[in-house]
Coordinates of C-alpha atoms in Angstrom, one line a residue:
Chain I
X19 CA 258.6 58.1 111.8
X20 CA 261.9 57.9 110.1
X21 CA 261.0 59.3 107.4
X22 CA 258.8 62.3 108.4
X23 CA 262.2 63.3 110.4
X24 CA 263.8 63.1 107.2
X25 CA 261.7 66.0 105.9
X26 CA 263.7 69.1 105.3
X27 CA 262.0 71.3 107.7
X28 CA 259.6 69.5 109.7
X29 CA 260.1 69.3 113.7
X30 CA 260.8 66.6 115.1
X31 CA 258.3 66.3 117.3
X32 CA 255.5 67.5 118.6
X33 CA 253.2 66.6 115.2
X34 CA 250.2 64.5 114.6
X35 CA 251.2 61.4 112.4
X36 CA 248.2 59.1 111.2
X37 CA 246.3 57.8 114.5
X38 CA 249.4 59.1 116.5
X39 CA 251.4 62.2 117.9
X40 CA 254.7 62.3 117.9
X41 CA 255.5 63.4 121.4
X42 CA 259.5 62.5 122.2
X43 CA 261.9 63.1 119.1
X44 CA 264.3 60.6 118.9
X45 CA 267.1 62.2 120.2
X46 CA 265.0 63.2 123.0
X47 CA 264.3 59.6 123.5
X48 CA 268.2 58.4 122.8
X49 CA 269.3 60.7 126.1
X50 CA 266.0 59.6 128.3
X51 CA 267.5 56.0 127.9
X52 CA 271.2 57.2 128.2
X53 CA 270.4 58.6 131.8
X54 CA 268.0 55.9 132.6
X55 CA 270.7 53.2 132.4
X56 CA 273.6 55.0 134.3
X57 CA 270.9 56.4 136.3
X58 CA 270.4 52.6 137.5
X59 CA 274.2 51.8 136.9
X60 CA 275.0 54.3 139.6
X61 CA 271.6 53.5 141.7
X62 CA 272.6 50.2 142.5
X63 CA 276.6 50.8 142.8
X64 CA 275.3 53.7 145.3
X65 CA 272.9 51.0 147.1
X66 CA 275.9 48.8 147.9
X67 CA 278.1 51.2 149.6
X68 CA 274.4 52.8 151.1
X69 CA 274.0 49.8 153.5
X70 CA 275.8 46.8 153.9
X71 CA 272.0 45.1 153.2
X72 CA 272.7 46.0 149.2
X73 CA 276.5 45.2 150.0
X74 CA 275.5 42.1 147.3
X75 CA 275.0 44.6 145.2
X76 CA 278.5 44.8 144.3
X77 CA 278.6 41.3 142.6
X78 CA 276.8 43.0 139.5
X79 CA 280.2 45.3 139.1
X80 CA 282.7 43.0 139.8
X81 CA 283.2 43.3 143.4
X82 CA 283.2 46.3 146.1
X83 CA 286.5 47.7 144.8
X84 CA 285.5 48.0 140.8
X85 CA 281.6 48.9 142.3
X86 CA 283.5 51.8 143.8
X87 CA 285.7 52.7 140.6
X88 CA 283.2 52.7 138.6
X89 CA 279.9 54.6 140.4
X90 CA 281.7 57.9 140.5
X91 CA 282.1 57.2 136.4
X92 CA 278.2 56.0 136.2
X93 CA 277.5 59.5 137.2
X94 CA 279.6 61.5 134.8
X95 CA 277.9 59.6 132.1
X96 CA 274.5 60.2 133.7
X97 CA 275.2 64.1 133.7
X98 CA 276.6 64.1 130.0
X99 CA 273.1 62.6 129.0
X100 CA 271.1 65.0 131.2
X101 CA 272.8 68.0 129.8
X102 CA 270.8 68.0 126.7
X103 CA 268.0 66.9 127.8
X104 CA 268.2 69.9 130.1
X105 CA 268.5 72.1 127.1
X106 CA 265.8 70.6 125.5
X107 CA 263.3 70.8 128.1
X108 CA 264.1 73.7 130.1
X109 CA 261.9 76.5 128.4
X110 CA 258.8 73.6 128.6
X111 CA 259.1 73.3 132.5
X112 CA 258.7 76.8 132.9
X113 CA 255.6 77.4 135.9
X114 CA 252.6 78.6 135.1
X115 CA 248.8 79.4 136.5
X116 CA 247.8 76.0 135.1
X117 CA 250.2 73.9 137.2
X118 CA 249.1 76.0 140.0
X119 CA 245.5 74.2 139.0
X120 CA 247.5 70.7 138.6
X121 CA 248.8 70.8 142.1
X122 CA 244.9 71.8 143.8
X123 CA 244.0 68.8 141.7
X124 CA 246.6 66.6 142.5
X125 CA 244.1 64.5 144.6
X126 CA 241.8 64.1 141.8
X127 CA 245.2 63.0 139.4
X128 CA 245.7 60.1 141.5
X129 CA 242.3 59.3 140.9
X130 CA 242.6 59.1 137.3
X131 CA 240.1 61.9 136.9
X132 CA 241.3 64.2 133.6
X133 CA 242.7 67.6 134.9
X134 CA 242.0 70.5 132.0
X135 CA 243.9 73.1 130.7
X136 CA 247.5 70.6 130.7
X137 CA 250.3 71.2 128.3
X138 CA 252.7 68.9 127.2
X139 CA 254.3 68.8 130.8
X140 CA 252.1 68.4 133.7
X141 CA 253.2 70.2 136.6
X142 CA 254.2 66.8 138.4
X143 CA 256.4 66.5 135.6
X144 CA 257.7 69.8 136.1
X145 CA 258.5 69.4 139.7
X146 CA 260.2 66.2 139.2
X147 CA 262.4 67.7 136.3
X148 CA 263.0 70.9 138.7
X149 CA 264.0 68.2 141.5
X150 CA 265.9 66.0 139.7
X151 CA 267.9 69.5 138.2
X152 CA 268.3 70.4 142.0
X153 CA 268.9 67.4 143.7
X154 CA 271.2 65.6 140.6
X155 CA 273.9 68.6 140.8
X156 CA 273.7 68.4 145.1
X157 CA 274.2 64.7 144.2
X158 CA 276.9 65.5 141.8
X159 CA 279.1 68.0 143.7
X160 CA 278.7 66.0 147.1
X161 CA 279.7 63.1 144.7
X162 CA 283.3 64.7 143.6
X163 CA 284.0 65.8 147.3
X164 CA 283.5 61.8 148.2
X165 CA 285.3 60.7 145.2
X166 CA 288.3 62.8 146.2
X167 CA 288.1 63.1 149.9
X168 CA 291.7 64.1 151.0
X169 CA 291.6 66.8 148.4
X170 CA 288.6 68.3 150.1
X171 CA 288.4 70.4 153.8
X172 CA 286.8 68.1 156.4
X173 CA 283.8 70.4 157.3
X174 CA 282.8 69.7 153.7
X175 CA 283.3 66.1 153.5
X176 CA 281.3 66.0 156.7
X177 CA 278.6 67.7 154.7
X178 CA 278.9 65.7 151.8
X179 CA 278.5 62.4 153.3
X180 CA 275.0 62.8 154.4
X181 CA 273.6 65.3 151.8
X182 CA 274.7 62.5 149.4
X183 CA 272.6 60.0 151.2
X184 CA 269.8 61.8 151.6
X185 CA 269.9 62.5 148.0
X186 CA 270.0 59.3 147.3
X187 CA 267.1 58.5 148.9
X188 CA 264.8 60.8 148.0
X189 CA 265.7 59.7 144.2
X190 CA 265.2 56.4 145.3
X191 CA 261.8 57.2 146.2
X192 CA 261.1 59.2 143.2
X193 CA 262.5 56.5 140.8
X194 CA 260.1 53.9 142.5
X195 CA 257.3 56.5 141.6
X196 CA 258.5 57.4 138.2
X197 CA 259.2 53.9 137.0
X198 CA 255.6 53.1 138.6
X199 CA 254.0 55.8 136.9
X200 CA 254.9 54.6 133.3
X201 CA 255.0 51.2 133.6
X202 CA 252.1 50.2 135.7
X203 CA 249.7 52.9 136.0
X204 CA 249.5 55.1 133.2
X205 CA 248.5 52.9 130.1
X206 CA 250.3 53.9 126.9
X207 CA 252.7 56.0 128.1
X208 CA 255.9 54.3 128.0
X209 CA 255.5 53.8 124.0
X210 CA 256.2 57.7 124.0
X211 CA 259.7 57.3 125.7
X212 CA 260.2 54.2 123.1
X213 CA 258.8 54.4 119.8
X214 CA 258.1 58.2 120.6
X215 CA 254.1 58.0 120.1
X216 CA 251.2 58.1 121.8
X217 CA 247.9 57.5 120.4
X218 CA 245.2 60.7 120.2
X219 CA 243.1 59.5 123.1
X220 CA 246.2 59.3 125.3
X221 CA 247.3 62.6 124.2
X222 CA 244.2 64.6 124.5
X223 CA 243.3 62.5 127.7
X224 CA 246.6 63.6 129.9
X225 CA 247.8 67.0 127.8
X226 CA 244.6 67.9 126.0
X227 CA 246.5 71.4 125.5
X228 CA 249.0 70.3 123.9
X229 CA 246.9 67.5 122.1
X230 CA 245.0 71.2 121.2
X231 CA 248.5 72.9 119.7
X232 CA 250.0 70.1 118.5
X233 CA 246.4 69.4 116.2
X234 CA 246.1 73.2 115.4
X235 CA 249.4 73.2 114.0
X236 CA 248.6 70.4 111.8
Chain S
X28 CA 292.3 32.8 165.8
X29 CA 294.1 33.3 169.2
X30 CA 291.7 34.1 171.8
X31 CA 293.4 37.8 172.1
X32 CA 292.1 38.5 168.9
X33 CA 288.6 37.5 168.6
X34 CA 286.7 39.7 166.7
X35 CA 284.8 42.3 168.6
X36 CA 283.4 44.5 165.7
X37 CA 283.2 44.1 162.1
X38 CA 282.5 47.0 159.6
X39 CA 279.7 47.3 157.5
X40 CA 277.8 43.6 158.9
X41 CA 274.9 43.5 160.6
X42 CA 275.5 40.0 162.2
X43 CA 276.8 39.9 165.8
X44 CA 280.6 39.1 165.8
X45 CA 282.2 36.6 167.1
X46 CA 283.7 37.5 170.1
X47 CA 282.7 36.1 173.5
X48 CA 286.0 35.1 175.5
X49 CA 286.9 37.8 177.9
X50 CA 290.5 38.4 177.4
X51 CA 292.4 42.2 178.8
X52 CA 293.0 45.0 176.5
X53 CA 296.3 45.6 175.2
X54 CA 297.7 49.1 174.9
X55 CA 300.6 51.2 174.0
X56 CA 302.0 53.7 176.4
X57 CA 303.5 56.6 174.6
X58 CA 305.7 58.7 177.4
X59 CA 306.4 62.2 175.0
X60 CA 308.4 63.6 178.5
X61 CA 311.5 60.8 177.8
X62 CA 311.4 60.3 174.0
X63 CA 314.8 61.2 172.7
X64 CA 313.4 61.7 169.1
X65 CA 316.4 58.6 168.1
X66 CA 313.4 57.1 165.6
X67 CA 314.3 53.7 166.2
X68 CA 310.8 52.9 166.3
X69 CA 309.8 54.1 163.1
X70 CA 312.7 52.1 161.4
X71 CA 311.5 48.9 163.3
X72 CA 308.0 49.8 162.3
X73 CA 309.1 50.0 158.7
X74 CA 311.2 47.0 158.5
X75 CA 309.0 44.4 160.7
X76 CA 305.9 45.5 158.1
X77 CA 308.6 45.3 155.0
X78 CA 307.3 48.7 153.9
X79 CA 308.9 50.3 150.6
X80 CA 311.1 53.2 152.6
X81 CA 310.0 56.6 152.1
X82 CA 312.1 59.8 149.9
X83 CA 312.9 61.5 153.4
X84 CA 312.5 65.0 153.1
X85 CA 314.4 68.4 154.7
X86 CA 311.9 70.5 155.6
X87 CA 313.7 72.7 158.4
X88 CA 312.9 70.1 161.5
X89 CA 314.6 66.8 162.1
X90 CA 311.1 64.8 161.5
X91 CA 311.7 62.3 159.1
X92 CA 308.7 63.3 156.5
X93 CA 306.0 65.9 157.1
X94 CA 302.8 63.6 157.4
X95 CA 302.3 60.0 157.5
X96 CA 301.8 57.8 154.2
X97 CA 300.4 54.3 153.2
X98 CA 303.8 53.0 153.6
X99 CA 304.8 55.2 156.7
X100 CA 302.6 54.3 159.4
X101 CA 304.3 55.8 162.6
X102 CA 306.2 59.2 162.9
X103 CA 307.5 61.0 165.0
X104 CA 306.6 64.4 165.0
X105 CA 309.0 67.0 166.2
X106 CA 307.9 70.3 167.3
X107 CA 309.8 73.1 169.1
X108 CA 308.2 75.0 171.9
X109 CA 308.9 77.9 173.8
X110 CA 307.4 78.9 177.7
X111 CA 308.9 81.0 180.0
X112 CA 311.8 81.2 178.7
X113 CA 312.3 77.2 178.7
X114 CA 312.6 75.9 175.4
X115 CA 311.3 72.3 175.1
X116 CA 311.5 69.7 172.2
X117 CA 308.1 68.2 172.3
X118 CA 308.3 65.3 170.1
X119 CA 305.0 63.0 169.9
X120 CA 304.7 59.4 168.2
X121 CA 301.9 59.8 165.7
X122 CA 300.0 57.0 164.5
X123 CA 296.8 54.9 164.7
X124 CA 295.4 55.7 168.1
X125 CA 293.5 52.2 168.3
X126 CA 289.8 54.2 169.7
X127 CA 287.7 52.0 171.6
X128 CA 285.1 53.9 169.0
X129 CA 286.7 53.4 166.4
X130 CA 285.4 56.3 163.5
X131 CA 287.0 54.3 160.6
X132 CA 285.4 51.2 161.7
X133 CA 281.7 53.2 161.7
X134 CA 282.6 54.8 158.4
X135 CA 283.5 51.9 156.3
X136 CA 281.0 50.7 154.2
X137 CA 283.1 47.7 153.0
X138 CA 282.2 44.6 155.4
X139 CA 285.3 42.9 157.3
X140 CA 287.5 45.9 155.8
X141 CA 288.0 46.8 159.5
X142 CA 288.0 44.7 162.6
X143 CA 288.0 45.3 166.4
X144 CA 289.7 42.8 168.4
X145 CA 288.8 42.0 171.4
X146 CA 291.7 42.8 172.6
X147 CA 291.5 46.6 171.7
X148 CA 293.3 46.4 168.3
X149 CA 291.7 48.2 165.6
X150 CA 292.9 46.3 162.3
X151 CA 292.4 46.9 158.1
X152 CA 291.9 44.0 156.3
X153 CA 293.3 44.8 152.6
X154 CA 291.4 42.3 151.0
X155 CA 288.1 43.1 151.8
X156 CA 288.9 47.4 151.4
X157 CA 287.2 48.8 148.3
X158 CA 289.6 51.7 148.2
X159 CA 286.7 54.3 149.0
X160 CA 288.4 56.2 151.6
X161 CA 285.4 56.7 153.8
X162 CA 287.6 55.9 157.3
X163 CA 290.3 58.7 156.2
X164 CA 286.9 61.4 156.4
X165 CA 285.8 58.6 159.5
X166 CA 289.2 59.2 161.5
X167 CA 289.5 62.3 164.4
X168 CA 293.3 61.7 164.0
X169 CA 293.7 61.7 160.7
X170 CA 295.7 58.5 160.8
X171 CA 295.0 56.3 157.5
X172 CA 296.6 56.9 154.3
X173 CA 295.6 55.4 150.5
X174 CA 297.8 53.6 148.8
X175 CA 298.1 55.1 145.1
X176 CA 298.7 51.7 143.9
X177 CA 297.1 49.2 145.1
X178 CA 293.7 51.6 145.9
X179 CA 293.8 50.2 149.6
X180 CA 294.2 52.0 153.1
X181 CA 296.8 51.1 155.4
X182 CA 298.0 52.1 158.8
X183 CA 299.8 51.3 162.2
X184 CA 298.4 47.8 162.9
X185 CA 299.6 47.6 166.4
X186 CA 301.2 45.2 165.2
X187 CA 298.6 42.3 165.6
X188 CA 300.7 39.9 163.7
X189 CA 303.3 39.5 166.5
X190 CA 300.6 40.5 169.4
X191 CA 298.8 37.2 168.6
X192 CA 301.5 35.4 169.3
X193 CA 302.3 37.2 172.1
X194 CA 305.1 39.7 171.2
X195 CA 305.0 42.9 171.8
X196 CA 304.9 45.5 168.7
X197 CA 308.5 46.2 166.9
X198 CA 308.8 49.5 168.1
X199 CA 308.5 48.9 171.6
X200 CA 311.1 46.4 171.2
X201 CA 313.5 48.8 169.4
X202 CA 312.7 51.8 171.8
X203 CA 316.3 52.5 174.0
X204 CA 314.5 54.7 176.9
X205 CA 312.1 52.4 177.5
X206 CA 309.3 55.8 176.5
X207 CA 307.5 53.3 174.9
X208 CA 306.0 50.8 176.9
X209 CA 303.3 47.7 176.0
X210 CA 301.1 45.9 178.3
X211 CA 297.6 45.3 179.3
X212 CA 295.8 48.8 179.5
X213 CA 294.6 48.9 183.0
X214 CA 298.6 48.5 184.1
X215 CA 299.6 50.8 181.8
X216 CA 297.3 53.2 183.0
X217 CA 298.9 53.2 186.7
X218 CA 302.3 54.0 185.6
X219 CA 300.9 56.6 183.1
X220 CA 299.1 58.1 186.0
X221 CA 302.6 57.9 188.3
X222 CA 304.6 59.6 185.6
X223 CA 302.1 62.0 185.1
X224 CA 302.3 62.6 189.5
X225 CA 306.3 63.3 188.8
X226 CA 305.7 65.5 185.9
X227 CA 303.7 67.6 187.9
X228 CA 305.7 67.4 191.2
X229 CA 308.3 69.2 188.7
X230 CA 306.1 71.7 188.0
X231 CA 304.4 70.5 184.8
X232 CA 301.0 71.1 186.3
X233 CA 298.9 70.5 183.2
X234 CA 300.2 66.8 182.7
X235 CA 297.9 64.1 181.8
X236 CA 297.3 60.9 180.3
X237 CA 295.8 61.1 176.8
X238 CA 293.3 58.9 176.5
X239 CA 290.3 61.3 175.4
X240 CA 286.7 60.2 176.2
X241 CA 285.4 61.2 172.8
X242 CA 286.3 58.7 170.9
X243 CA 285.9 56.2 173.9
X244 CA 289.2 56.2 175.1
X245 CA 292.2 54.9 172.9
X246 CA 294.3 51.8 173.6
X247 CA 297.5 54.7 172.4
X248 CA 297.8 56.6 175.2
X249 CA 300.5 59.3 175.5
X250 CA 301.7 61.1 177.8
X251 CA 301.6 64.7 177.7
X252 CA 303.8 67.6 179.6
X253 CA 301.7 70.2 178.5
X254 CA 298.0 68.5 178.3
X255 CA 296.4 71.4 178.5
X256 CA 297.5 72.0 174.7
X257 CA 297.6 68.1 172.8
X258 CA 297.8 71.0 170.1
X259 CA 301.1 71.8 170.1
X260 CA 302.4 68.3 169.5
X261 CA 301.9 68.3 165.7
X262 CA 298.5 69.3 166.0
X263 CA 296.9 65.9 168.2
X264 CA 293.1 67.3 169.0
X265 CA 292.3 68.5 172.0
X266 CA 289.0 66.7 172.0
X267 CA 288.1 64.7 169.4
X268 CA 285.2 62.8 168.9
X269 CA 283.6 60.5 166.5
X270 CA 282.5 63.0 164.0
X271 CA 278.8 63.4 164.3
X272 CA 277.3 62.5 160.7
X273 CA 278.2 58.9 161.3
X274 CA 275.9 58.4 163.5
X275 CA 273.0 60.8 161.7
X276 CA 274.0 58.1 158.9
X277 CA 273.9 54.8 160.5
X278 CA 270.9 55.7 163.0
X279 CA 269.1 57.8 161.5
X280 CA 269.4 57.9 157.8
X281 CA 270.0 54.1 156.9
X282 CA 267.3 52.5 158.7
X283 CA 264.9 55.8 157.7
X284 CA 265.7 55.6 153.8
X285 CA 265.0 51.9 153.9
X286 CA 262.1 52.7 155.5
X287 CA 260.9 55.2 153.0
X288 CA 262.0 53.3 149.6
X289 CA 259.7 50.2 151.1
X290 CA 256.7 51.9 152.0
X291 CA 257.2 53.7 148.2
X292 CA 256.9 49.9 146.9
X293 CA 254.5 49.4 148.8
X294 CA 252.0 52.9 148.2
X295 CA 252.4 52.4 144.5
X296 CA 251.4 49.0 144.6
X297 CA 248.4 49.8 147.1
X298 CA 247.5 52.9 144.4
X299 CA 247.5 50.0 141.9
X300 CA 245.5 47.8 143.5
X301 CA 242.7 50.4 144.3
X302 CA 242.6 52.0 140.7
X303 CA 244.4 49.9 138.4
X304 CA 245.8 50.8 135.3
X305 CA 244.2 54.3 133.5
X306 CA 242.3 54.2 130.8
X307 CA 242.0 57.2 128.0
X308 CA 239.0 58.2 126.8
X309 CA 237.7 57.7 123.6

């Protein structure tokens, strides 16, 4: 792996290697774990001023004044790690026809039954990139009005209040179902967020058309 | 504890609190009609908390700063008015109002931050304030202030240091005209309502008592010439209420986002039992 990088030349991902296929270049992988931990960082310092159940919470940090300090600062560091992998990503979560396919078969997905015609994102992934875009810079600029309320009209801070719960929320629930995903249900997939790989059969079972370019190009 | 000030509500705690004695409501009785603006109250309020003094500033009115701060916690607010021809001082105490609904209280996510007493007192508790600044948004009168330094909130505390041991707050003891008045708030209500039966025998027809509903009545109530206009003494609200997205928050949102994040556990764990872990073909 190292070394093919190396190569004057060749990408850095997105190539067949031995048994395996590169699909996450390392500095693709260096951001995912960036954001993941101040993702959580901020996740569980959010939590603890969320309800006063996950109050407790706020022993991990140091107590509820530093848990308060430091989640607004958990969430610059979270955007400065999705920035690139925004940039990176972007053009490959364009919609198309096929994820139009991916949705009708969504049912069939669940059931582990292989959906043709996917690329290197499915279109689940898609919509969770496009919600986490959306709903990480509602998160974000409700965040700065709480951070500095007096410096913000109250009509606003009334807005911000619940929009940044409900935010939270709903990346609650979509954390639960990404960390689920990889971890759990999909066998071999969280290797391609660590080591960057995934082995042919994966790839050509879950993106066979991107298993398809990545093989054509060699 | 003294029995006046058991605990009525906590912040942020789901437990019940503690209170059960039944013991009268204190309240303040703010009489705008026979302030003479003298500030005596503000100086015992300053000196009985030991706050740092303030940088007074001159800002074309005789009020001693333009808006409250962490270490200023009751002003007097001086505002000139003119009505048929009459020109009037109104001059208005500003400070914690003490709401029976307390929206600071409901806002704070920080349990034990901020107390009820039974007694009506609405109190901050430094110690347990994480600095987040969720009661200023929380308040309809726009009362607490944070401190740069120390990252904590503080206002008027009714003074429930010397209430407990059953003195009445500094400035009613430094007040000359006797405009300020303490007591239980069902007596202080009669002489509100006789004062506000002279002001309008002399013509001030609008008088009343405020002690708005919205926010469950306050244990401050003030007496106001022109009540048809709580405006035009340094901008108190005509109506103000707990501001609505509390309650979306602690009724609806809390209790449906814990909801949702369980039964999220508990599909993906049901998805895992029926199909397990996916295979890839070979």
């Amino acid at each position: 792996m190292a070394n093919a990088q190396a190569v004057v030349g060749k990408p850095d991902q997105d190539f067949v290697e031995g048994n395996l296929v590169v699909r996450h270049s390392l500095s693709i992988r260096v951001a995912h774990w960036w954001v993941a931990v101040f993702f959580i960082l901020a996740f569980l310092s959010g939590a603890a001023l969320y309800s006063p159940r996950f109050f407790f919470l706020t022993n991990l940090f140091g107590g509820g004044y530093t848990a308060r300090q430091l989640h607004p600062w958990f969430s610059v560091l979270f955007t400065l790690g999705f920035v690139p992998l925004f940039l990176r990503w972007v053009n490959q979560m364009a919609w198309t026809d096929s994820d139009a396919n991916w949705v009708k078969n969504f049912k069939r997905y669940m059931r582990y039954e292989e959906i043709p015609d996917v690329g290197k994102f499915n279109a689940g992934q898609k919509l969770f990139f496009w919600a986490a875009v959306l709903g990480g810079l509602v998160l974000l600029l409700s965040g700065v009005v709480i951070w500095f309320p007096t410096s913000f009209p109250l009509w606003l801070r009334y807005l911000s209040y619940p929009l940044h719960e409900i935010l939270f929320i709903l990346f609650g629930i979509a954390i639960i179902y990404h960390i689920y995903i990889t971890l759990f249900a999909l066998g071999g997939t969280l290797r391609a967020m660590t080591r960057g790989t995934v082995t042919k059969n994966w790839a050509s079972s879950h993106h066979p058309r991107w298993y398809d370019e990545v093989r054509r190009k060699g | 504890m003294p029995s006046n000030m058991e605990i009525r509500r906590i912040s942020a705690t789901l437990s019940p609190s503690t209170g059960v004695r039944e013991t009268p409501k204190v309240a303040k009785l703010i009489d705008t009609t026979t302030c003479i603006g003298c500030k005596a109250c503000e100086v015992a309020c300053q000196e009985w908390n030991d706050l740092q003094s303030e940088e007074t500033q001159q800002f074309g009115t005789y009020q001693t700063l333009p808006d409250l701060t962490p270490n200023f916690w009751n002003l007097i607010r001086f505002n000139e008015h003119e009505e048929d021809g009459q020109f009037a001082w109104l001059m208005r105490k500003d400070q914690c109002m003490h709401c029976e609904d307390p929206g600071c209280l409901k806002a704070c996510p920080a349990p034990g931050a901020i107390v009820q007493y039974n007694n009506g007192i609405v109190d901050f508790n430094q110690a347990n304030c994480i600095g987040c600044g969720y009661c200023i948004s929380g308040c309809p009168f726009d009362v607490p202030r944070l401190n740069a330094k120390s990252g904590k909130v503080y206002k008027c505390t009714l003074c429930s240091d010397r209430v407990s041991v059953g003195l009445e707050p500094a400035c009613i003891k430094a007040c000359p005209t006797g405009c300020l008045q303490f007591g239980t708030k069902g007596n202080l209500l009669d002489i509100a309502e006789k004062r506000v039966g002279q002001l309008k025998a002399q013509g001030f027809k609008n008088a009343i008592v405020y002690d708005p509903k919205g926010v469950g009545g306050t244990n401050v109530i003030t007496i106001l010439a022109y009540g048809d206009r709580p405006e035009l003494y340094g901008g108190l609200p005509k109506d103000p209420k707990v501001p609505a997205y509390l309650g979306l928050m602690k009724v609806v949102l809390k209790p449906l986002g814990n909801l949702l994040m369980l039964l999220s556990v508990v599909g993906a764990f049901a998805h895992f039992m029926r199909f397990g872990k996916r295979e890839d073909h070979e």
